[in-house]
Amino acid sequence: MSFKRISRRKFISGAAGIGMSLPILGKASISKTQGGKLNRPLIITSKTNPATREGVTTAAWEILQAGGSPLDAAEKGTNVSELDPRDTSVGYGGDPNEEGFHQLDASVMSGPDNNNAGAVSALENIKTPCSVARLVMERTDHLMLTGKGALKFAKMHGFKEEDLLTEAARKHWVDWKETLSERDYYHPPHKKFQPEGGGTFNVLVLDANGDIAGVTSTIGHHFKIVGRVGDSPIIGAGLYVDNAIGAAGATGHGAESIKVCASFLAVDKMREGMSPQDACRYVCQRVSDRHNGKPMFGLKMVALNKNGEYGSCSLRGKIEAETGKLVGSGFGVRDAKGFRMETGLALLPPMTKEERAQIPWR
Ligand code: ASP
C-alpha cells in the first residue's frame, strides 16, 4: 500500500493558499490540554454500532502506526464499517431508500492537503463511497460528484458494481413498506416494525505530527425519498477539518445540520478558543434555538482539536438507567491508552412519547 499519494490539486492549491491563509491562521487559538500535554495520535468516531466501532478505530490506528497519513487512516477505518454487512447502520447491510436500493453519501477532508475535500452523493452499487469521495478530491478539480456521474467515475477507477441489499435489510424494508399505511394493498407484517438508529458515522484522525483528516459516510436516512441528499457529503455540514485547529463531524437530522453549517461552526468555535466539547454543545444549542428549544429530531456532534482534546454533544440525550442522569450518545476513542467508548454530553432530554408520535419515522 502506498501512503504517498499527492494530488495535482494539493500542489496547486497548496502553493496558492499559503499567502491567503496566514492572516486567518494567525488568529487561531485552541484550548490548552491539561498539563500542556499533546494527546497524539488520536482517533474518534461517532460510531456506536458494536459490530465495527472498535474495528474502525483499530484499522485507522494501525495505518497511522505503519506511517500512513491521517486520511489513509480515516478512509481505511471507515471502509471497515462500510464493508461489514453485520453493521446494519451504514452502507452494505444498512437500510435502503424507500424503493429498496441504496444511494450513499460520503465526504473526506485532508488537513495536510491544504484542507482539500471530496464528496459523493446518491452513489449506487458501490460498497466504499468514502474511497470514491477521496478520488474525487485527488483525481479531479471538482468537489462533489453525484448519482450516475459518481457511479461512472467510480467504475472508471476500477470500483465494482455490487448489490448492497442484504437479506436482513431487504426484510426490514418490506416490513417498513407494509407498515407504512393501513390504506394500501399490503397486509401488515407479522412482527411489529422496529425502527433502528441512524445510518451515519464520522471518523476524525489526528496523527503524531498534528495533521488532521476526517471522513463521513452514510446511507442517509432510512427509507429516504429517492434522490435525497443529506449533510454527510456537504463540506461544513457533515464534516469539516481545519489543519490549524481541529475537525468536527455531525450525524442525525441532516437538513438541520446543513442549516447551521454544523461542522464548520464547531471548528470555528474551536478557532475562537472553545474546547471540542464546548464547541459541540454550542452547535447543538444553535440548532435548538432555531426550534425554540424544542427540536423534534436528533443531532450529534463529535470534535477533536490539534492538541488531542475531544468531545461530543447530542441535541437530544437519554436518561441513564443506573444513575437517572441525562447523558448523550456514546462515541469511540482510540489513543495511546487503547480503545474505549465514552459518553458525550446532551443538551436536551429525549423526546417524549407524545412528541415522537408527531414526527415522521426516523
Ligand atoms: N446525517 C445523516 C443524513 O442526514 C443521517 C444520520 O446521521 O443518521 O443523511
CSV table of C-alpha atoms and ligand atoms in Angstrom, one decimal:
chain,number,residue,atom,x,y,z
A,1,MET,CA,0.0,0.0,0.0
A,2,SER,CA,1.4,3.4,-0.9
A,3,PHE,CA,0.8,6.2,1.6
A,4,LYS,CA,2.4,8.9,-0.5
A,5,ARG,CA,-0.4,9.9,-2.8
A,6,ILE,CA,0.0,13.6,-3.6
A,7,SER,CA,-2.7,15.1,-5.7
A,8,ARG,CA,-2.2,17.5,-8.6
A,9,ARG,CA,-4.7,19.8,-6.8
A,10,LYS,CA,-2.8,19.6,-3.5
A,11,PHE,CA,0.3,21.0,-5.2
A,12,ILE,CA,-1.6,23.8,-7.0
A,13,SER,CA,-3.9,24.8,-4.1
A,14,GLY,CA,-1.2,24.4,-1.5
A,15,ALA,CA,1.1,26.8,-3.3
A,16,ALA,CA,-1.7,29.3,-3.9
A,17,GLY,CA,-3.1,29.1,-0.4
A,18,ILE,CA,-0.1,30.0,1.6
A,19,GLY,CA,-0.4,33.8,1.5
A,20,MET,CA,-4.1,33.8,1.9
A,21,SER,CA,-4.4,31.5,4.8
A,22,LEU,CA,-1.8,33.2,7.0
A,23,PRO,CA,-3.9,36.0,8.5
A,24,ILE,CA,-6.6,33.5,9.5
A,25,LEU,CA,-4.2,31.1,11.0
A,26,GLY,CA,-2.6,34.0,12.9
A,27,LYS,CA,-5.8,34.4,14.9
A,28,ALA,CA,-6.3,30.8,15.6
A,29,SER,CA,-6.2,29.8,19.2
A,30,ILE,CA,-7.1,26.4,20.6
A,31,SER,CA,-7.8,25.4,24.1
A,32,LYS,CA,-4.9,24.0,26.1
A,33,THR,CA,-4.8,20.4,27.2
A,34,GLN,CA,-4.4,19.8,30.9
A,35,GLY,CA,-0.8,20.0,31.8
A,36,GLY,CA,0.0,21.1,28.3
A,37,LYS,CA,0.4,17.5,27.1
A,38,LEU,CA,-0.5,16.7,23.5
A,39,ASN,CA,-2.7,13.6,23.1
A,40,ARG,CA,-1.5,12.4,19.7
A,41,PRO,CA,-2.2,10.3,17.8
A,42,LEU,CA,-5.9,10.3,18.4
A,43,ILE,CA,-8.9,8.9,16.6
A,44,ILE,CA,-12.5,9.5,17.4
A,45,THR,CA,-15.6,8.1,15.8
A,46,SER,CA,-19.3,8.8,16.3
A,47,LYS,CA,-20.0,5.1,15.5
A,48,THR,CA,-21.8,3.2,18.2
A,49,ASN,CA,-22.6,0.0,16.4
A,50,PRO,CA,-20.8,-2.8,18.3
A,51,ALA,CA,-20.1,-4.8,15.1
A,52,THR,CA,-17.5,-2.3,13.9
A,53,ARG,CA,-16.9,0.6,16.2
A,54,GLU,CA,-13.7,-0.8,17.6
A,55,GLY,CA,-12.6,-2.3,14.2
A,56,VAL,CA,-12.9,1.1,12.6
A,57,THR,CA,-10.6,2.8,15.0
A,58,THR,CA,-8.2,-0.1,15.2
A,59,ALA,CA,-7.7,-0.2,11.5
A,60,ALA,CA,-7.2,3.6,11.4
A,61,TRP,CA,-4.7,3.3,14.3
A,62,GLU,CA,-2.7,0.6,12.6
A,63,ILE,CA,-2.4,2.6,9.4
A,64,LEU,CA,-1.0,5.6,11.4
A,65,GLN,CA,1.5,3.2,13.1
A,66,ALA,CA,2.6,2.0,9.7
A,67,GLY,CA,3.3,5.6,8.5
A,68,GLY,CA,0.0,6.3,6.8
A,69,SER,CA,-1.4,9.7,6.5
A,70,PRO,CA,-4.4,10.7,8.6
A,71,LEU,CA,-6.6,10.5,5.5
A,72,ASP,CA,-5.3,7.0,4.8
A,73,ALA,CA,-6.3,6.1,8.4
A,74,ALA,CA,-9.7,7.7,8.3
A,75,GLU,CA,-10.5,6.2,4.9
A,76,LYS,CA,-9.4,2.6,5.7
A,77,GLY,CA,-11.0,2.8,9.1
A,78,THR,CA,-14.3,3.9,7.5
A,79,ASN,CA,-14.0,1.1,5.0
A,80,VAL,CA,-14.1,-1.5,7.8
A,81,SER,CA,-17.7,-0.5,8.6
A,82,GLU,CA,-18.8,0.2,5.0
A,83,LEU,CA,-17.8,-3.3,4.0
A,84,ASP,CA,-19.2,-5.2,7.0
A,85,PRO,CA,-22.8,-6.4,6.5
A,86,ARG,CA,-23.2,-7.1,10.2
A,87,ASP,CA,-23.1,-3.3,10.8
A,88,THR,CA,-26.7,-2.5,9.9
A,89,SER,CA,-26.2,1.2,10.4
A,90,VAL,CA,-24.3,2.0,7.2
A,91,GLY,CA,-23.9,1.1,3.5
A,92,TYR,CA,-23.8,-2.6,2.7
A,93,GLY,CA,-26.1,-4.1,5.3
A,94,GLY,CA,-27.8,-0.8,6.1
A,95,ASP,CA,-31.4,0.1,5.2
A,96,PRO,CA,-32.1,1.2,1.6
A,97,ASN,CA,-34.2,4.1,0.4
A,98,GLU,CA,-38.0,4.0,0.0
A,99,GLU,CA,-37.7,2.0,-3.2
A,100,GLY,CA,-35.4,-0.6,-1.8
A,101,PHE,CA,-32.0,0.4,-3.2
A,102,HIS,CA,-29.1,2.3,-1.7
A,103,GLN,CA,-27.9,5.8,-2.5
A,104,LEU,CA,-24.9,6.5,-0.4
A,105,ASP,CA,-23.3,9.8,0.6
A,106,ALA,CA,-19.8,10.4,1.8
A,107,SER,CA,-17.1,13.1,2.2
A,108,VAL,CA,-13.5,13.3,3.1
A,109,MET,CA,-11.2,16.2,4.1
A,110,SER,CA,-7.5,16.2,4.5
A,111,GLY,CA,-5.8,18.8,6.6
A,112,PRO,CA,-2.2,18.4,5.3
A,113,ASP,CA,-3.5,18.6,1.7
A,114,ASN,CA,-4.4,22.3,2.3
A,115,ASN,CA,-7.7,21.2,3.8
A,116,ASN,CA,-8.7,19.8,0.5
A,117,ALA,CA,-12.0,17.9,0.2
A,118,GLY,CA,-14.0,15.5,-1.9
A,119,ALA,CA,-17.5,14.0,-1.8
A,120,VAL,CA,-20.1,11.8,-3.5
A,121,SER,CA,-23.8,11.8,-3.1
A,122,ALA,CA,-26.6,9.4,-4.2
A,123,LEU,CA,-23.9,6.9,-5.2
A,124,GLU,CA,-25.4,3.5,-6.1
A,125,ASN,CA,-24.0,0.0,-6.0
A,126,ILE,CA,-20.5,0.8,-4.6
A,127,LYS,CA,-19.6,-0.5,-1.2
A,128,THR,CA,-17.0,2.1,-0.2
A,129,PRO,CA,-18.3,5.5,-1.0
A,130,CYS,CA,-15.7,7.3,1.1
A,131,SER,CA,-12.9,5.9,-1.1
A,132,VAL,CA,-14.7,7.3,-4.2
A,133,ALA,CA,-15.0,10.7,-2.4
A,134,ARG,CA,-11.3,10.6,-1.8
A,135,LEU,CA,-10.6,10.0,-5.5
A,136,VAL,CA,-12.9,12.9,-6.4
A,137,MET,CA,-10.6,15.0,-4.3
A,138,GLU,CA,-7.4,13.6,-5.6
A,139,ARG,CA,-8.2,12.9,-9.3
A,140,THR,CA,-10.5,15.8,-10.3
A,141,ASP,CA,-10.8,19.5,-9.9
A,142,HIS,CA,-14.4,19.1,-8.6
A,143,LEU,CA,-15.5,18.7,-5.1
A,144,MET,CA,-18.6,16.5,-5.4
A,145,LEU,CA,-19.9,14.0,-7.9
A,146,THR,CA,-23.5,12.8,-7.6
A,147,GLY,CA,-25.7,9.9,-8.9
A,148,LYS,CA,-24.9,8.4,-12.2
A,149,GLY,CA,-21.9,10.6,-12.7
A,150,ALA,CA,-20.4,9.5,-9.4
A,151,LEU,CA,-21.0,5.8,-10.4
A,152,LYS,CA,-19.4,6.3,-13.8
A,153,PHE,CA,-16.4,7.9,-12.1
A,154,ALA,CA,-16.1,5.1,-9.6
A,155,LYS,CA,-16.2,2.5,-12.3
A,156,MET,CA,-13.6,4.4,-14.3
A,157,HIS,CA,-11.4,4.0,-11.3
A,158,GLY,CA,-12.0,0.2,-11.1
A,159,PHE,CA,-14.7,0.0,-8.4
A,160,LYS,CA,-17.0,-2.9,-9.0
A,161,GLU,CA,-20.8,-2.5,-9.0
A,162,GLU,CA,-22.4,-4.7,-6.3
A,163,ASP,CA,-25.8,-5.3,-4.8
A,164,LEU,CA,-25.7,-3.6,-1.4
A,165,LEU,CA,-29.1,-5.0,-0.2
A,166,THR,CA,-28.6,-7.9,2.3
A,167,GLU,CA,-31.4,-10.3,3.1
A,168,ALA,CA,-31.8,-8.7,6.6
A,169,ALA,CA,-32.0,-5.2,5.1
A,170,ARG,CA,-34.5,-6.3,2.4
A,171,LYS,CA,-36.8,-7.8,5.1
A,172,HIS,CA,-36.5,-4.6,7.1
A,173,TRP,CA,-37.5,-2.6,4.1
A,174,VAL,CA,-40.5,-4.9,3.3
A,175,ASP,CA,-41.6,-4.6,7.0
A,176,TRP,CA,-41.4,-0.8,6.7
A,177,LYS,CA,-43.4,-0.7,3.5
A,178,GLU,CA,-46.1,-3.0,4.8
A,179,THR,CA,-46.4,-0.9,8.0
A,180,LEU,CA,-46.5,2.5,6.3
A,181,SER,CA,-50.2,2.8,5.8
A,182,GLU,CA,-53.3,1.0,6.6
A,183,ARG,CA,-54.9,2.1,3.4
A,184,ASP,CA,-52.9,0.2,0.8
A,185,TYR,CA,-52.8,-3.3,-0.7
A,186,TYR,CA,-50.1,-4.7,1.6
A,187,HIS,CA,-51.0,-6.8,4.6
A,188,PRO,CA,-49.3,-5.6,7.8
A,189,PRO,CA,-46.1,-7.5,8.7
A,190,HIS,CA,-46.2,-10.4,11.2
A,191,LYS,CA,-44.0,-8.8,13.7
A,192,LYS,CA,-44.2,-5.1,14.8
A,193,PHE,CA,-41.9,-2.9,12.8
A,194,GLN,CA,-38.9,-1.7,14.9
A,195,PRO,CA,-37.1,1.3,13.6
A,196,GLU,CA,-33.3,1.3,14.1
A,197,GLY,CA,-30.8,4.1,14.9
A,198,GLY,CA,-29.1,6.5,12.5
A,199,GLY,CA,-27.1,5.5,9.5
A,200,THR,CA,-24.1,7.8,9.5
A,201,PHE,CA,-20.7,7.9,11.2
A,202,ASN,CA,-17.7,10.2,11.3
A,203,VAL,CA,-14.1,9.2,11.7
A,204,LEU,CA,-11.7,12.0,12.8
A,205,VAL,CA,-8.0,11.4,12.9
A,206,LEU,CA,-5.1,13.4,14.4
A,207,ASP,CA,-1.7,12.0,13.8
A,208,ALA,CA,1.5,12.3,15.8
A,209,ASN,CA,2.6,15.4,13.8
A,210,GLY,CA,-0.7,17.2,14.5
A,211,ASP,CA,-2.1,16.6,11.0
A,212,ILE,CA,-5.8,16.0,10.8
A,213,ALA,CA,-8.2,14.3,8.4
A,214,GLY,CA,-11.9,13.3,8.6
A,215,VAL,CA,-14.4,11.1,6.8
A,216,THR,CA,-18.2,10.9,7.0
A,217,SER,CA,-20.1,8.0,5.3
A,218,THR,CA,-23.8,7.2,5.3
A,219,ILE,CA,-26.8,5.5,3.8
A,220,GLY,CA,-28.6,8.8,4.7
A,221,HIS,CA,-31.9,8.5,6.3
A,222,HIS,CA,-33.5,5.0,6.4
A,223,PHE,CA,-36.1,4.6,3.6
A,224,LYS,CA,-35.5,8.2,2.4
A,225,ILE,CA,-37.0,9.6,-0.8
A,226,VAL,CA,-35.1,8.6,-3.9
A,227,GLY,CA,-32.5,11.3,-4.7
A,228,ARG,CA,-32.5,12.8,-1.2
A,229,VAL,CA,-29.0,14.0,-0.2
A,230,GLY,CA,-28.2,14.8,3.4
A,231,ASP,CA,-25.5,16.6,5.3
A,232,SER,CA,-22.8,13.9,5.1
A,233,PRO,CA,-21.3,14.9,1.8
A,234,ILE,CA,-21.7,18.6,2.4
A,235,ILE,CA,-18.4,20.0,3.5
A,236,GLY,CA,-19.0,22.2,6.5
A,237,ALA,CA,-22.2,20.4,7.5
A,238,GLY,CA,-21.5,16.6,7.9
A,239,LEU,CA,-17.7,17.1,8.1
A,240,TYR,CA,-15.1,19.9,8.5
A,241,VAL,CA,-11.4,19.9,9.0
A,242,ASP,CA,-9.0,22.7,9.5
A,243,ASN,CA,-5.5,21.5,10.0
A,244,ALA,CA,-4.6,24.5,12.1
A,245,ILE,CA,-7.5,23.9,14.5
A,246,GLY,CA,-9.2,20.6,14.5
A,247,ALA,CA,-12.1,18.6,13.0
A,248,ALA,CA,-15.8,18.0,13.6
A,249,GLY,CA,-18.5,15.7,12.2
A,250,ALA,CA,-22.2,15.6,12.5
A,251,THR,CA,-24.8,12.8,12.5
A,252,GLY,CA,-28.5,12.9,12.9
A,253,HIS,CA,-31.1,15.0,11.1
A,254,GLY,CA,-29.0,16.2,8.1
A,255,ALA,CA,-31.2,19.0,7.0
A,256,GLU,CA,-30.8,20.8,10.3
A,257,SER,CA,-27.0,20.2,10.3
A,258,ILE,CA,-26.8,21.9,6.9
A,259,LYS,CA,-28.9,24.9,8.0
A,260,VAL,CA,-26.3,25.8,10.7
A,261,CYS,CA,-23.2,24.5,8.8
A,262,ALA,CA,-22.8,22.4,11.9
A,263,SER,CA,-19.3,21.0,11.5
A,264,PHE,CA,-17.8,24.3,10.2
A,265,LEU,CA,-19.4,26.1,13.1
A,266,ALA,CA,-17.9,23.7,15.6
A,267,VAL,CA,-14.4,24.1,14.1
A,268,ASP,CA,-14.8,27.9,14.0
A,269,LYS,CA,-15.8,27.9,17.7
A,270,MET,CA,-12.7,25.9,18.4
A,271,ARG,CA,-10.7,28.5,16.4
A,272,GLU,CA,-12.1,31.1,18.9
A,273,GLY,CA,-10.8,29.1,21.8
A,274,MET,CA,-13.6,26.8,22.7
A,275,SER,CA,-12.8,23.2,23.7
A,276,PRO,CA,-14.1,20.5,21.3
A,277,GLN,CA,-16.8,19.6,23.9
A,278,ASP,CA,-18.0,23.2,24.3
A,279,ALA,CA,-18.0,23.6,20.5
A,280,CYS,CA,-20.2,20.6,20.1
A,281,ARG,CA,-22.5,21.9,22.7
A,282,TYR,CA,-22.6,25.3,21.1
A,283,VAL,CA,-23.7,23.8,17.8
A,284,CYS,CA,-26.5,21.8,19.5
A,285,GLN,CA,-27.6,25.0,21.3
A,286,ARG,CA,-27.7,26.9,18.0
A,287,VAL,CA,-29.8,24.1,16.4
A,288,SER,CA,-32.1,24.0,19.4
A,289,ASP,CA,-32.6,27.8,19.3
A,290,ARG,CA,-33.7,27.6,15.7
A,291,HIS,CA,-36.6,25.4,17.0
A,292,ASN,CA,-37.5,27.4,20.2
A,293,GLY,CA,-35.8,24.9,22.4
A,294,LYS,CA,-38.0,22.0,21.1
A,295,PRO,CA,-36.2,20.3,18.2
A,296,MET,CA,-38.1,17.2,17.1
A,297,PHE,CA,-35.1,15.3,15.8
A,298,GLY,CA,-31.7,14.2,16.9
A,299,LEU,CA,-28.3,15.6,16.1
A,300,LYS,CA,-24.9,14.5,17.4
A,301,MET,CA,-21.6,16.3,17.1
A,302,VAL,CA,-18.1,15.0,17.6
A,303,ALA,CA,-14.9,17.0,17.5
A,304,LEU,CA,-11.2,17.0,18.3
A,305,ASN,CA,-8.6,19.7,18.3
A,306,LYS,CA,-4.9,19.8,17.3
A,307,ASN,CA,-3.8,19.2,20.9
A,308,GLY,CA,-5.7,15.9,21.1
A,309,GLU,CA,-8.7,17.1,23.1
A,310,TYR,CA,-12.0,15.8,22.0
A,311,GLY,CA,-15.7,15.8,22.9
A,312,SER,CA,-19.2,15.1,21.8
A,313,CYS,CA,-22.7,16.5,22.4
A,314,SER,CA,-26.1,15.2,21.4
A,315,LEU,CA,-29.0,17.5,20.9
A,316,ARG,CA,-31.4,15.0,22.5
A,317,GLY,CA,-29.9,12.7,25.1
A,318,LYS,CA,-31.2,9.7,27.0
A,319,ILE,CA,-31.7,9.0,30.7
A,320,GLU,CA,-29.1,6.6,32.0
A,321,ALA,CA,-30.8,3.7,33.7
A,322,GLU,CA,-28.4,3.3,36.6
A,323,THR,CA,-28.0,6.9,37.6
A,324,GLY,CA,-31.1,8.6,36.2
A,325,LYS,CA,-28.8,11.3,34.7
A,326,LEU,CA,-29.2,12.9,31.3
A,327,VAL,CA,-26.4,11.7,29.0
A,328,GLY,CA,-25.5,12.0,25.4
A,329,SER,CA,-24.7,9.3,22.9
A,330,GLY,CA,-21.6,7.2,23.1
A,331,PHE,CA,-18.6,7.7,20.8
A,332,GLY,CA,-15.4,5.7,20.2
A,333,VAL,CA,-12.0,7.0,21.2
A,334,ARG,CA,-8.6,5.4,20.3
A,335,ASP,CA,-5.4,6.9,21.6
A,336,ALA,CA,-2.2,5.6,23.3
A,337,LYS,CA,-4.4,4.2,26.1
A,338,GLY,CA,-6.3,2.0,23.7
A,339,PHE,CA,-9.9,1.9,22.5
A,340,ARG,CA,-12.8,2.8,24.7
A,341,MET,CA,-16.4,4.1,24.4
A,342,GLU,CA,-17.0,7.4,26.1
A,343,THR,CA,-20.3,9.2,26.8
A,344,GLY,CA,-20.9,12.6,25.3
A,345,LEU,CA,-22.9,15.5,26.7
A,346,ALA,CA,-26.6,16.0,26.0
A,347,LEU,CA,-28.3,19.4,25.6
A,348,LEU,CA,-31.9,18.3,26.0
A,349,PRO,CA,-33.8,15.3,27.4
A,350,PRO,CA,-35.1,12.6,25.0
A,351,MET,CA,-38.4,13.3,23.1
A,352,THR,CA,-41.5,12.2,25.0
A,353,LYS,CA,-43.7,9.5,23.5
A,354,GLU,CA,-46.2,12.2,22.5
A,355,GLU,CA,-43.5,14.2,20.8
A,356,ARG,CA,-42.3,11.2,18.9
A,357,ALA,CA,-45.8,10.4,17.7
A,358,GLN,CA,-45.9,13.8,15.9
A,359,ILE,CA,-42.8,13.3,13.7
A,360,PRO,CA,-42.3,11.2,10.6
A,361,TRP,CA,-40.4,8.0,11.2
A,362,ARG,CA,-36.7,8.4,11.8
B,1,ASP,N1,-27.0,12.9,8.9
B,1,ASP,C1,-27.5,11.8,8.0
B,1,ASP,C2,-28.2,12.4,6.9
B,1,ASP,O1,-29.0,13.3,7.1
B,1,ASP,C3,-28.3,10.8,8.7
B,1,ASP,C4,-27.8,10.2,10.0
B,1,ASP,O2,-26.9,10.7,10.6
B,1,ASP,O3,-28.5,9.3,10.6
B,1,ASP,O4,-28.1,11.9,5.8
